[in-house]
PDB file of N, CA, C and O in Angstrom:
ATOM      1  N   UNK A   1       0.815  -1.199   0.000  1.00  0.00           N
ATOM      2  CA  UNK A   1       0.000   0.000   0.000  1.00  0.00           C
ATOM      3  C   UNK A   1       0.862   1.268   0.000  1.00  0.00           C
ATOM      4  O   UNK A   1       0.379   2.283  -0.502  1.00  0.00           O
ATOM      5  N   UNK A   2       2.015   1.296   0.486  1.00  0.00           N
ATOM      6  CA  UNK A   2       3.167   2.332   0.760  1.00  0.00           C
ATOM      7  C   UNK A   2       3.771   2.932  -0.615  1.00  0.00           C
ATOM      8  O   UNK A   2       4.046   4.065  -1.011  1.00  0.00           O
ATOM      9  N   UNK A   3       3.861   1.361  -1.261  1.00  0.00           N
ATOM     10  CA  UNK A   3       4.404   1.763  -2.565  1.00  0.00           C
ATOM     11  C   UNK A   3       3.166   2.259  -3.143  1.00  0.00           C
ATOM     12  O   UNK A   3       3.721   2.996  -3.959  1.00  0.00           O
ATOM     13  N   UNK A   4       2.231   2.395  -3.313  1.00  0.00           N
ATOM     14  CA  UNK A   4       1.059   2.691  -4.435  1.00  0.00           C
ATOM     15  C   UNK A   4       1.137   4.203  -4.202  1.00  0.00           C
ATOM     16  O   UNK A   4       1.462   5.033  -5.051  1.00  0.00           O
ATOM     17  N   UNK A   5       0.647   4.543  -2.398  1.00  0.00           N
ATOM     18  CA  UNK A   5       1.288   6.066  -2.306  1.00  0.00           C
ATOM     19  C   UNK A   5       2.375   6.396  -2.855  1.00  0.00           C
ATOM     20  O   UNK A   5       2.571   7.250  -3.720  1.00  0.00           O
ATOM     21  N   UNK A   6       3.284   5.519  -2.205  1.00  0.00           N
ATOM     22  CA  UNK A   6       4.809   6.354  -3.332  1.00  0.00           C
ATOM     23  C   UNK A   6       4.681   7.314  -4.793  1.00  0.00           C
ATOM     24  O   UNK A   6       5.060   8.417  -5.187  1.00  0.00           O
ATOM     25  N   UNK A   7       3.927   6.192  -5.287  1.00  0.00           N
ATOM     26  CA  UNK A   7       4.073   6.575  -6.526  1.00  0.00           C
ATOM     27  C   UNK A   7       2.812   7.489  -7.350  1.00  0.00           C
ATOM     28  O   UNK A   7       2.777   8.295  -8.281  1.00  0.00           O
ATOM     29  N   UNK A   8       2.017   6.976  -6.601  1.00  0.00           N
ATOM     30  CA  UNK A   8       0.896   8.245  -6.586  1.00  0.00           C
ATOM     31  C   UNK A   8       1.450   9.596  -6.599  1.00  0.00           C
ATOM     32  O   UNK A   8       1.325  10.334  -7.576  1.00  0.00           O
ATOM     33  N   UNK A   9       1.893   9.838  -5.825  1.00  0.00           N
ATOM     34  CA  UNK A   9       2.786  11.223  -5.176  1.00  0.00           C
ATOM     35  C   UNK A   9       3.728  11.302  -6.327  1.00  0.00           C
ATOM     36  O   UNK A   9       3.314  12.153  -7.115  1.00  0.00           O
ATOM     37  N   UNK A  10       4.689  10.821  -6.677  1.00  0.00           N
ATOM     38  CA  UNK A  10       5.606  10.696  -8.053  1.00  0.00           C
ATOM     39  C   UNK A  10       4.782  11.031  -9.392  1.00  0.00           C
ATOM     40  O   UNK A  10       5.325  11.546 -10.369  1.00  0.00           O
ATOM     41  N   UNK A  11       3.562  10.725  -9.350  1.00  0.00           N
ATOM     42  CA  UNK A  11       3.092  11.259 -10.843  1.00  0.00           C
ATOM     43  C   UNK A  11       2.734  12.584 -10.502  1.00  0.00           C
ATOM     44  O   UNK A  11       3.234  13.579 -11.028  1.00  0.00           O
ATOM     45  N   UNK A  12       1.682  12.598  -9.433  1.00  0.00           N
ATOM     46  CA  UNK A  12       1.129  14.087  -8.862  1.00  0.00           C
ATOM     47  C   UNK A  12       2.634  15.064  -9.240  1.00  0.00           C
ATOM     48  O   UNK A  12       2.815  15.930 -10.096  1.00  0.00           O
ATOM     49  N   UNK A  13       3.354  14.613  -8.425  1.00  0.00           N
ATOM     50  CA  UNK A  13       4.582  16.054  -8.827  1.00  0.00           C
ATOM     51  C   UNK A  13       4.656  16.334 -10.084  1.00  0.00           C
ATOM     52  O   UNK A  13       4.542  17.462 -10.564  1.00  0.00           O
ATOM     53  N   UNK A  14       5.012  14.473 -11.174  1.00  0.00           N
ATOM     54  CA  UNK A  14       4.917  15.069 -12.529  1.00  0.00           C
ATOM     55  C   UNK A  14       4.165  16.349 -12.903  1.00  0.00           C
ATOM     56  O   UNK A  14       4.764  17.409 -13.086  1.00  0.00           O
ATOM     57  N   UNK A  15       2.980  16.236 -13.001  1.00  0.00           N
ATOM     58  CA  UNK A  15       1.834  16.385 -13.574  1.00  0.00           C
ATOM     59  C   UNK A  15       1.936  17.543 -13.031  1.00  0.00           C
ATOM     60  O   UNK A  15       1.895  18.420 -13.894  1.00  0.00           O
ATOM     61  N   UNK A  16       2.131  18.218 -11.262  1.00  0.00           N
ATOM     62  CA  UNK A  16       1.717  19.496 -11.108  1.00  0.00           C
ATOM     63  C   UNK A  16       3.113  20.221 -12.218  1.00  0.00           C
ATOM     64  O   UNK A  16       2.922  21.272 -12.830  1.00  0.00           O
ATOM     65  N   UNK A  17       4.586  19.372 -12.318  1.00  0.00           N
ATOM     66  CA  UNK A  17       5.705  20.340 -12.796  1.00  0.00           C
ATOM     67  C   UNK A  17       5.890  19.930 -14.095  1.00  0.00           C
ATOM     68  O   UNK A  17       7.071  19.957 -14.442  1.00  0.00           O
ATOM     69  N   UNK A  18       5.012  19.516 -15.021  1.00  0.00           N
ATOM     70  CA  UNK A  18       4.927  18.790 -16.345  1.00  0.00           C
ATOM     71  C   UNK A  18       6.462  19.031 -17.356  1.00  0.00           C
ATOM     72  O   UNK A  18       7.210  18.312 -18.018  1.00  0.00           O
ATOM     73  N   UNK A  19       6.343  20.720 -16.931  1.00  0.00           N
ATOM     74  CA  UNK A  19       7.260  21.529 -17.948  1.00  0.00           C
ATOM     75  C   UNK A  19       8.900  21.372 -17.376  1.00  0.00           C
ATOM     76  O   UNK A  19       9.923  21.460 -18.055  1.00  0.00           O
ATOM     77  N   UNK A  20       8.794  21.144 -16.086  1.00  0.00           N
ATOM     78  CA  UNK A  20      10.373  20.764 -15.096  1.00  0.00           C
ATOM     79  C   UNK A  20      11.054  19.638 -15.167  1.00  0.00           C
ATOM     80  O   UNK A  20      10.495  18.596 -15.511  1.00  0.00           O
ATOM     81  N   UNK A  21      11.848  19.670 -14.975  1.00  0.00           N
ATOM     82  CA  UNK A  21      12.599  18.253 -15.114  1.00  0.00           C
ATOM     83  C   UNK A  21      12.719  17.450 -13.460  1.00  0.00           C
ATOM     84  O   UNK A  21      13.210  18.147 -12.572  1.00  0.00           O
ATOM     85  N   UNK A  22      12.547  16.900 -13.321  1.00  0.00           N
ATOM     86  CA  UNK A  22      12.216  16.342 -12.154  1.00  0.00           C
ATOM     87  C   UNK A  22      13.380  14.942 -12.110  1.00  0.00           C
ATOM     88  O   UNK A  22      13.308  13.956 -12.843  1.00  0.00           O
ATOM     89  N   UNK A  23      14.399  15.189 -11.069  1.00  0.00           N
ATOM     90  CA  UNK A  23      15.080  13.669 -10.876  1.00  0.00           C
ATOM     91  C   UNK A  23      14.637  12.773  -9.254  1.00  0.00           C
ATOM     92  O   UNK A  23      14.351  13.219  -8.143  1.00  0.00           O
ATOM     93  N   UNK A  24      14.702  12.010  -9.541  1.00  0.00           N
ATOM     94  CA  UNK A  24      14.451  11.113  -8.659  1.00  0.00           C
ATOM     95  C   UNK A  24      15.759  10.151  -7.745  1.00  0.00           C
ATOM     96  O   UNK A  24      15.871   8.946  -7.969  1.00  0.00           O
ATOM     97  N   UNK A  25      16.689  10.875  -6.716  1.00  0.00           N
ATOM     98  CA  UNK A  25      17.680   9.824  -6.333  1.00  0.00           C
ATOM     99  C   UNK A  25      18.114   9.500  -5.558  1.00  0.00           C
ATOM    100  O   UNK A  25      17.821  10.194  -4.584  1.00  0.00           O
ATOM    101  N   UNK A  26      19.279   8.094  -5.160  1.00  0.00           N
ATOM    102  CA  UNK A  26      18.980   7.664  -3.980  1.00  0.00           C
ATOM    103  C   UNK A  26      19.710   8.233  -3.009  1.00  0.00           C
ATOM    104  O   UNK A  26      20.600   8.544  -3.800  1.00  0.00           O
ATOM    105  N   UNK A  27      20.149   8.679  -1.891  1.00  0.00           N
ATOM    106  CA  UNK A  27      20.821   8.847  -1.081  1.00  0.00           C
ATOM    107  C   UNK A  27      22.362   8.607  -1.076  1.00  0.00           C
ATOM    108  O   UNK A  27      23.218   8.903  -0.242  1.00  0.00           O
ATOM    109  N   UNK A  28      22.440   7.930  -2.362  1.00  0.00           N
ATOM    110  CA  UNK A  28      24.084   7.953  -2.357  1.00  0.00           C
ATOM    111  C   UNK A  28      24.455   9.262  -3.990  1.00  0.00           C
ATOM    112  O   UNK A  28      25.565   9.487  -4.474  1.00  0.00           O
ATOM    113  N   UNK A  29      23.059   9.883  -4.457  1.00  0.00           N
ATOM    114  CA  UNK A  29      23.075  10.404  -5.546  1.00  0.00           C
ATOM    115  C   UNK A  29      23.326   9.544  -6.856  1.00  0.00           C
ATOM    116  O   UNK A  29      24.129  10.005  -7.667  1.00  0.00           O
ATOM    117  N   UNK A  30      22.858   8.626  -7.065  1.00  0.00           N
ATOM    118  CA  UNK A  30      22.696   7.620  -8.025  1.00  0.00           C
ATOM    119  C   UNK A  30      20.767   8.350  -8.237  1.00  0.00           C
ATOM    120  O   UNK A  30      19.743   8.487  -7.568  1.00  0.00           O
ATOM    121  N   UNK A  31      21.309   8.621  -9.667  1.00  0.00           N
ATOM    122  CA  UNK A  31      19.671   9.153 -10.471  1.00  0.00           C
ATOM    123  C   UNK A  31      18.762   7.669 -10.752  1.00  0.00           C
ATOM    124  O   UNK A  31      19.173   6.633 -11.275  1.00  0.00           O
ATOM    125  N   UNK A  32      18.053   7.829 -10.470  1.00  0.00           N
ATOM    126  CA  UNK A  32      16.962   6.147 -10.400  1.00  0.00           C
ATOM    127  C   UNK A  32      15.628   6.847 -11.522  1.00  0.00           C
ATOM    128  O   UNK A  32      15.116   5.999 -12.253  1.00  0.00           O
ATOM    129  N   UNK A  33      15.334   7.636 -11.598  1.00  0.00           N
ATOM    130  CA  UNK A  33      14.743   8.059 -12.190  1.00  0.00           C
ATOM    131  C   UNK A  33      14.492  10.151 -12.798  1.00  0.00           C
ATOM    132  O   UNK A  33      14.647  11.141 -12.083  1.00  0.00           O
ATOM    133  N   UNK A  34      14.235  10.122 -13.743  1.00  0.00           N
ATOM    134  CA  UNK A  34      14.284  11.310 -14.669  1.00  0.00           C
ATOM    135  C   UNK A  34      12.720  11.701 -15.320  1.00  0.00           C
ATOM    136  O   UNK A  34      11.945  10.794 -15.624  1.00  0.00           O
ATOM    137  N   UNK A  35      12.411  12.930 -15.469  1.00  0.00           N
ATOM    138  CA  UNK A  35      11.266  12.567 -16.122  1.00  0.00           C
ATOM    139  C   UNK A  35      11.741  12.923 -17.515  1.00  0.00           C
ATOM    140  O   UNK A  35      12.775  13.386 -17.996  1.00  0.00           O
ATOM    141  N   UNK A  36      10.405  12.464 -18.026  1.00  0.00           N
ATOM    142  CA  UNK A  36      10.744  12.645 -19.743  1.00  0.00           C
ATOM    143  C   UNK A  36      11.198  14.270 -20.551  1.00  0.00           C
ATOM    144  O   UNK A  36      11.765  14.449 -21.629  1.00  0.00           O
ATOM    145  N   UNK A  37      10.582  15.495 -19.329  1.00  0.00           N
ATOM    146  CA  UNK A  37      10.928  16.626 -20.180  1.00  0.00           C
ATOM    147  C   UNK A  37      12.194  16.566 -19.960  1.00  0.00           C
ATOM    148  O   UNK A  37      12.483  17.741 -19.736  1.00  0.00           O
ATOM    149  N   UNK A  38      13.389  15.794 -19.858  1.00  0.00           N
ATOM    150  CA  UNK A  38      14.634  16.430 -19.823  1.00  0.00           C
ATOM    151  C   UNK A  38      15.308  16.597 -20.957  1.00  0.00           C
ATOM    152  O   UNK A  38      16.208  17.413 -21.155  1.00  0.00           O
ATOM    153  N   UNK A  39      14.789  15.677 -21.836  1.00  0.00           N
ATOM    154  CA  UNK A  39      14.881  15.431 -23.392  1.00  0.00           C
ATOM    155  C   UNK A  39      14.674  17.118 -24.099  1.00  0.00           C
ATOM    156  O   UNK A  39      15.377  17.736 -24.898  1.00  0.00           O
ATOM    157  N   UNK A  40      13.550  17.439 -23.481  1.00  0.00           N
ATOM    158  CA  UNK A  40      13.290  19.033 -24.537  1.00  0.00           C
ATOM    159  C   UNK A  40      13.842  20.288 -23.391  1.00  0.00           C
ATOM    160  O   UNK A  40      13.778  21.497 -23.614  1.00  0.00           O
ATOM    161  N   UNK A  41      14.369  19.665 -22.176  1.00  0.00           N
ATOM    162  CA  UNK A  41      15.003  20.885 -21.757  1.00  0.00           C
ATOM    163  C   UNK A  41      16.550  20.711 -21.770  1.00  0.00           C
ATOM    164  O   UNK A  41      17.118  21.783 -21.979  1.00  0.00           O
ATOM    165  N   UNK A  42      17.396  19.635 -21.601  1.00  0.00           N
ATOM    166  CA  UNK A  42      18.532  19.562 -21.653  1.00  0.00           C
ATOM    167  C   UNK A  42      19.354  18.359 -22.764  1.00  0.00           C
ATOM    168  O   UNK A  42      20.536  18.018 -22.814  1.00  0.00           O
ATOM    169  N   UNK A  43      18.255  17.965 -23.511  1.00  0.00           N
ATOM    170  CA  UNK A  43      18.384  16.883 -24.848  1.00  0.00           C
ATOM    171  C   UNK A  43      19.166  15.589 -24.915  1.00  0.00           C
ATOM    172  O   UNK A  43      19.640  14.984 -25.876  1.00  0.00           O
ATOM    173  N   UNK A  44      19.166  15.357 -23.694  1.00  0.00           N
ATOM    174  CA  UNK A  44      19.208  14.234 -23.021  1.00  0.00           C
ATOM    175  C   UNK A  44      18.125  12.737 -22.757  1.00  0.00           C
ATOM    176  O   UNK A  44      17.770  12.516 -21.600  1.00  0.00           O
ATOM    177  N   UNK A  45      17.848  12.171 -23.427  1.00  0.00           N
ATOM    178  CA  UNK A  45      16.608  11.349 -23.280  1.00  0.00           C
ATOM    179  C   UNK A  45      17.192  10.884 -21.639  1.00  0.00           C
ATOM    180  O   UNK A  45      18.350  11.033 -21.248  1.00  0.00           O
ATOM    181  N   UNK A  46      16.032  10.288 -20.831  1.00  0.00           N
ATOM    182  CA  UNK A  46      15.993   9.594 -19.611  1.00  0.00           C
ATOM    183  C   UNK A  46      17.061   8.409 -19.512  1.00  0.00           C
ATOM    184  O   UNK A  46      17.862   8.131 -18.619  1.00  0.00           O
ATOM    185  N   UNK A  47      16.856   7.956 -20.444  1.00  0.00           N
ATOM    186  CA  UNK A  47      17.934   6.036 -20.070  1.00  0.00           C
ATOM    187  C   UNK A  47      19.310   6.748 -20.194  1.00  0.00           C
ATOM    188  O   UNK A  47      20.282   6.328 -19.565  1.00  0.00           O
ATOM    189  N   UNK A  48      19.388   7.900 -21.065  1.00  0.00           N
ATOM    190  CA  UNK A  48      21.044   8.413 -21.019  1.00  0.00           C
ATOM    191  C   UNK A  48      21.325   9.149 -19.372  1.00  0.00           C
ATOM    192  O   UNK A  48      22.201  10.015 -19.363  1.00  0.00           O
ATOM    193  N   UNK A  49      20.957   8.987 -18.650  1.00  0.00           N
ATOM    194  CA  UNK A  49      20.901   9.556 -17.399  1.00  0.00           C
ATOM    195  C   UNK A  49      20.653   8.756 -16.217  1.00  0.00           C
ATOM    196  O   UNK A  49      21.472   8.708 -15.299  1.00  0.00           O
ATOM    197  N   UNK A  50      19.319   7.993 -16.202  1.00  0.00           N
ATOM    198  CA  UNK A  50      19.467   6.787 -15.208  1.00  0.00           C
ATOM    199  C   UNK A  50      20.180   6.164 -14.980  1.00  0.00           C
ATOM    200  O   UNK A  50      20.464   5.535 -16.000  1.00  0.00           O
ATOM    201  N   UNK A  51      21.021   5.737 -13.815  1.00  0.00           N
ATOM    202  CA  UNK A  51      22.091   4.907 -13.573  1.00  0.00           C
ATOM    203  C   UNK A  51      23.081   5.749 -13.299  1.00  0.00           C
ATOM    204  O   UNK A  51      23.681   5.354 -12.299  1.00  0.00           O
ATOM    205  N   UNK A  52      23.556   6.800 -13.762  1.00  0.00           N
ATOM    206  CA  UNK A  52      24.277   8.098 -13.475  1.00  0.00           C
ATOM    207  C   UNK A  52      24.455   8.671 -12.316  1.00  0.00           C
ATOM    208  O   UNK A  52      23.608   8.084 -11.643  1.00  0.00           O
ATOM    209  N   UNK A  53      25.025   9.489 -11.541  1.00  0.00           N
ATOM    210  CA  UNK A  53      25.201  10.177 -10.208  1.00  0.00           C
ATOM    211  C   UNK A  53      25.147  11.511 -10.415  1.00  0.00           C
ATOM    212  O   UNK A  53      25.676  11.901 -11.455  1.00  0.00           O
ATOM    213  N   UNK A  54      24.597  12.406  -9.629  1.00  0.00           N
ATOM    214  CA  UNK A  54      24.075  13.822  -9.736  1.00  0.00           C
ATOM    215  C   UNK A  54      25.943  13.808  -9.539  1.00  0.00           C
ATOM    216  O   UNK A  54      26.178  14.481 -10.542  1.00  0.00           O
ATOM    217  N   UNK A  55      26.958  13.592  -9.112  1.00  0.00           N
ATOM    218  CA  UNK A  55      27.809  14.128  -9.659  1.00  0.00           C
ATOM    219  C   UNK A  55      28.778  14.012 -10.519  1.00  0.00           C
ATOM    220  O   UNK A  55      29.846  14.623 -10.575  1.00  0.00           O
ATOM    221  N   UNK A  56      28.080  12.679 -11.609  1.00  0.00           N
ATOM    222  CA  UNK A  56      28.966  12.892 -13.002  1.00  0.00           C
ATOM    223  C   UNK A  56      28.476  14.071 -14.196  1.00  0.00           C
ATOM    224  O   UNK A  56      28.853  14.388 -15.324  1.00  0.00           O
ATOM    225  N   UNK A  57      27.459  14.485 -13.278  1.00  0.00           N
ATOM    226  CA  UNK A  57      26.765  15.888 -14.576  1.00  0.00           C
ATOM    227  C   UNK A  57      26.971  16.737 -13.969  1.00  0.00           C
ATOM    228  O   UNK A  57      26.302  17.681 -14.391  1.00  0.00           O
ATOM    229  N   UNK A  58      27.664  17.058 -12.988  1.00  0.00           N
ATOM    230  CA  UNK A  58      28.507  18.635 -12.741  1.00  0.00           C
ATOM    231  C   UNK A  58      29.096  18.599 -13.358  1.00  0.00           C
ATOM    232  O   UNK A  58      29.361  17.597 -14.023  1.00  0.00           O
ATOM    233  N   UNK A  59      29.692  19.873 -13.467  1.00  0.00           N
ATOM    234  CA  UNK A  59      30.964  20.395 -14.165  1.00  0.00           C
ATOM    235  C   UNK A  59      31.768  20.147 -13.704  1.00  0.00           C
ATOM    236  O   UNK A  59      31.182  19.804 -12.678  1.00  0.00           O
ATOM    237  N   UNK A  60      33.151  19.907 -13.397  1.00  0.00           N
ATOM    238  CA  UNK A  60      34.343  19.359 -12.347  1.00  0.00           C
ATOM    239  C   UNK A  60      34.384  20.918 -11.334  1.00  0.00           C
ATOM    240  O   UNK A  60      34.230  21.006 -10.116  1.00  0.00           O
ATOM    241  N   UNK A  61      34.625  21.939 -12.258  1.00  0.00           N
ATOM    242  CA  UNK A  61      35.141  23.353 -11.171  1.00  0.00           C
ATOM    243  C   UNK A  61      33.508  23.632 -10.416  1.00  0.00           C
ATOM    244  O   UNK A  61      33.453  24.711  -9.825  1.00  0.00           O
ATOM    245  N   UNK A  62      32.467  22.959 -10.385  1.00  0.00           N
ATOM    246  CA  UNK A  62      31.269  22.873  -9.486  1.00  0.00           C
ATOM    247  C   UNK A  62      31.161  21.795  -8.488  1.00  0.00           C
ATOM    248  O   UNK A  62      30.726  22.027  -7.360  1.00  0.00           O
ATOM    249  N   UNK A  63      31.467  20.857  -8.789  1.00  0.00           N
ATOM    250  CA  UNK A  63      31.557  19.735  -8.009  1.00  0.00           C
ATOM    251  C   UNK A  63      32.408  19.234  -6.530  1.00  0.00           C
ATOM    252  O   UNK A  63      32.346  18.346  -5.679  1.00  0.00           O
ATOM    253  N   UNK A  64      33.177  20.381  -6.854  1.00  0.00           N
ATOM    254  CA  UNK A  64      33.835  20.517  -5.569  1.00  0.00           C
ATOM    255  C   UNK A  64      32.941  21.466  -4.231  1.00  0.00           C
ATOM    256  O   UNK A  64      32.461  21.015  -3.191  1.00  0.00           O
ATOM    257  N   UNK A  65      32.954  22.683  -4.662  1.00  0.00           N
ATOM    258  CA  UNK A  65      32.076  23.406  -3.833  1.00  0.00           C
ATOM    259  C   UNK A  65      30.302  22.723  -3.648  1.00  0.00           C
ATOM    260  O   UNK A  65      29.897  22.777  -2.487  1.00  0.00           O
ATOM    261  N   UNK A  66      29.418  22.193  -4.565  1.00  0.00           N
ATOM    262  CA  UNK A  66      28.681  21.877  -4.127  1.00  0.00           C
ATOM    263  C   UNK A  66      28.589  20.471  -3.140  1.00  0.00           C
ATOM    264  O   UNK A  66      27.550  19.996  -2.681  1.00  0.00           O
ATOM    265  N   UNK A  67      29.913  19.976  -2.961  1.00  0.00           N
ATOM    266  CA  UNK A  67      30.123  18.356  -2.068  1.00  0.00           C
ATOM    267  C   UNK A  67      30.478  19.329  -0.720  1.00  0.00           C
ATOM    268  O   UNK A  67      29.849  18.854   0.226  1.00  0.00           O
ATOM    269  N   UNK A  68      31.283  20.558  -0.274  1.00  0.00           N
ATOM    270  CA  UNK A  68      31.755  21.062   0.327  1.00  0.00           C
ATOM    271  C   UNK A  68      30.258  21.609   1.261  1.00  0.00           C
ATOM    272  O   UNK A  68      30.082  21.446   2.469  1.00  0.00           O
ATOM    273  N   UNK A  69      29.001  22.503  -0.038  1.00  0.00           N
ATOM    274  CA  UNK A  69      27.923  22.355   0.640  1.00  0.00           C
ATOM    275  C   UNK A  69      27.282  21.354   1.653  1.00  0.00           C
ATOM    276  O   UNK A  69      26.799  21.562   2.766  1.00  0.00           O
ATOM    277  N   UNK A  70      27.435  20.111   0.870  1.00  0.00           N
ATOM    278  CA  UNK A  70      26.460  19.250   1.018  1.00  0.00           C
ATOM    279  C   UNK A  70      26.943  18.589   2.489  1.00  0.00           C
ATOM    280  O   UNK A  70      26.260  18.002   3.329  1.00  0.00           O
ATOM    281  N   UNK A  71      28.181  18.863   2.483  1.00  0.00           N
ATOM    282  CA  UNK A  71      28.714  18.376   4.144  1.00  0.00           C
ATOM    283  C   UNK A  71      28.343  19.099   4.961  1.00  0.00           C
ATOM    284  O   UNK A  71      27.747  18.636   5.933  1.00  0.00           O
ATOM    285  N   UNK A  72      28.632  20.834   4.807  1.00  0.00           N
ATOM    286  CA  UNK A  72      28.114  21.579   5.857  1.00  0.00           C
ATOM    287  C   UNK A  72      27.020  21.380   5.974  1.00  0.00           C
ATOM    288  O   UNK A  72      26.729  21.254   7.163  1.00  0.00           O
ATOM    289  N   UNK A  73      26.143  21.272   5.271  1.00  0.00           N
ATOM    290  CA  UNK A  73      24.465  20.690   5.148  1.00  0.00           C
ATOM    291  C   UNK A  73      24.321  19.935   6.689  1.00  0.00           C
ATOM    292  O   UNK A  73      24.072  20.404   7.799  1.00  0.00           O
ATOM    293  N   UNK A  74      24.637  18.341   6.146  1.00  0.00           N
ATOM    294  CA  UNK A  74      25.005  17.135   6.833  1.00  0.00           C
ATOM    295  C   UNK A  74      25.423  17.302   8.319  1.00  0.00           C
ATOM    296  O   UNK A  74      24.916  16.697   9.263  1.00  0.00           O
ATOM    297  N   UNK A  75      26.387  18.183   8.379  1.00  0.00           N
ATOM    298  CA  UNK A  75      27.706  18.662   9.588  1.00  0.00           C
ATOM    299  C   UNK A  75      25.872  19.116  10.709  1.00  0.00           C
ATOM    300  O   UNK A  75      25.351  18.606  11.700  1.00  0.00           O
ATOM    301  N   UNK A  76      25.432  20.538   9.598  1.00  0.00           N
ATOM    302  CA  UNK A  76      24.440  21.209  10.635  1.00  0.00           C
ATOM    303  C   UNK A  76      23.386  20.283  10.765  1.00  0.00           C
ATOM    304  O   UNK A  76      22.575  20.844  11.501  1.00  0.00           O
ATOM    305  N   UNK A  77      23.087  19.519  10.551  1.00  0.00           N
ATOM    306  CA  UNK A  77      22.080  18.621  10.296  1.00  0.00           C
ATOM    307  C   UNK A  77      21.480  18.531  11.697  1.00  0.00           C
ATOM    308  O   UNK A  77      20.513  17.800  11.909  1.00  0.00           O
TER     309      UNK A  77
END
């Protein structure tokens, strides 16, 4: 029943952000899911992206400071 909510909620977001690109990932930043506008906003179809890590699509001179965030994040947590 948990999962049916899950995913209930997963289309609802679609649907309210149709035009956004929406990723879906896990806690280690492994992308599990993409929605389909990423194709007409960054021309990327979805399967070229799933399986991927939010940080092999930084830029390298970004990827440092936003991991640097993400600790202080964590640190204040």
């Amino acid at each position: 029943m948990a999962e049916i909510a899950e995913r209930e909620a997963a289309y609802r977001l679609l649907a309210d952000n149709a035009t956004d690109v929406i990723v879906r990932s896990s806690g280690r930043g492994g992308i599990e899911w993409v929605s389909p506008s990423v194709t007409e906003m960054l021309g990327w179809r979805p399967d070229e992206i799933v399986g991927r890590t939010v940080g092999s699509l930084m830029h390298p001179d970004d990827y440092s400071h936003v991991m640097a965030d993400q600790r202080a994040i964590i640190e204040a947590g």
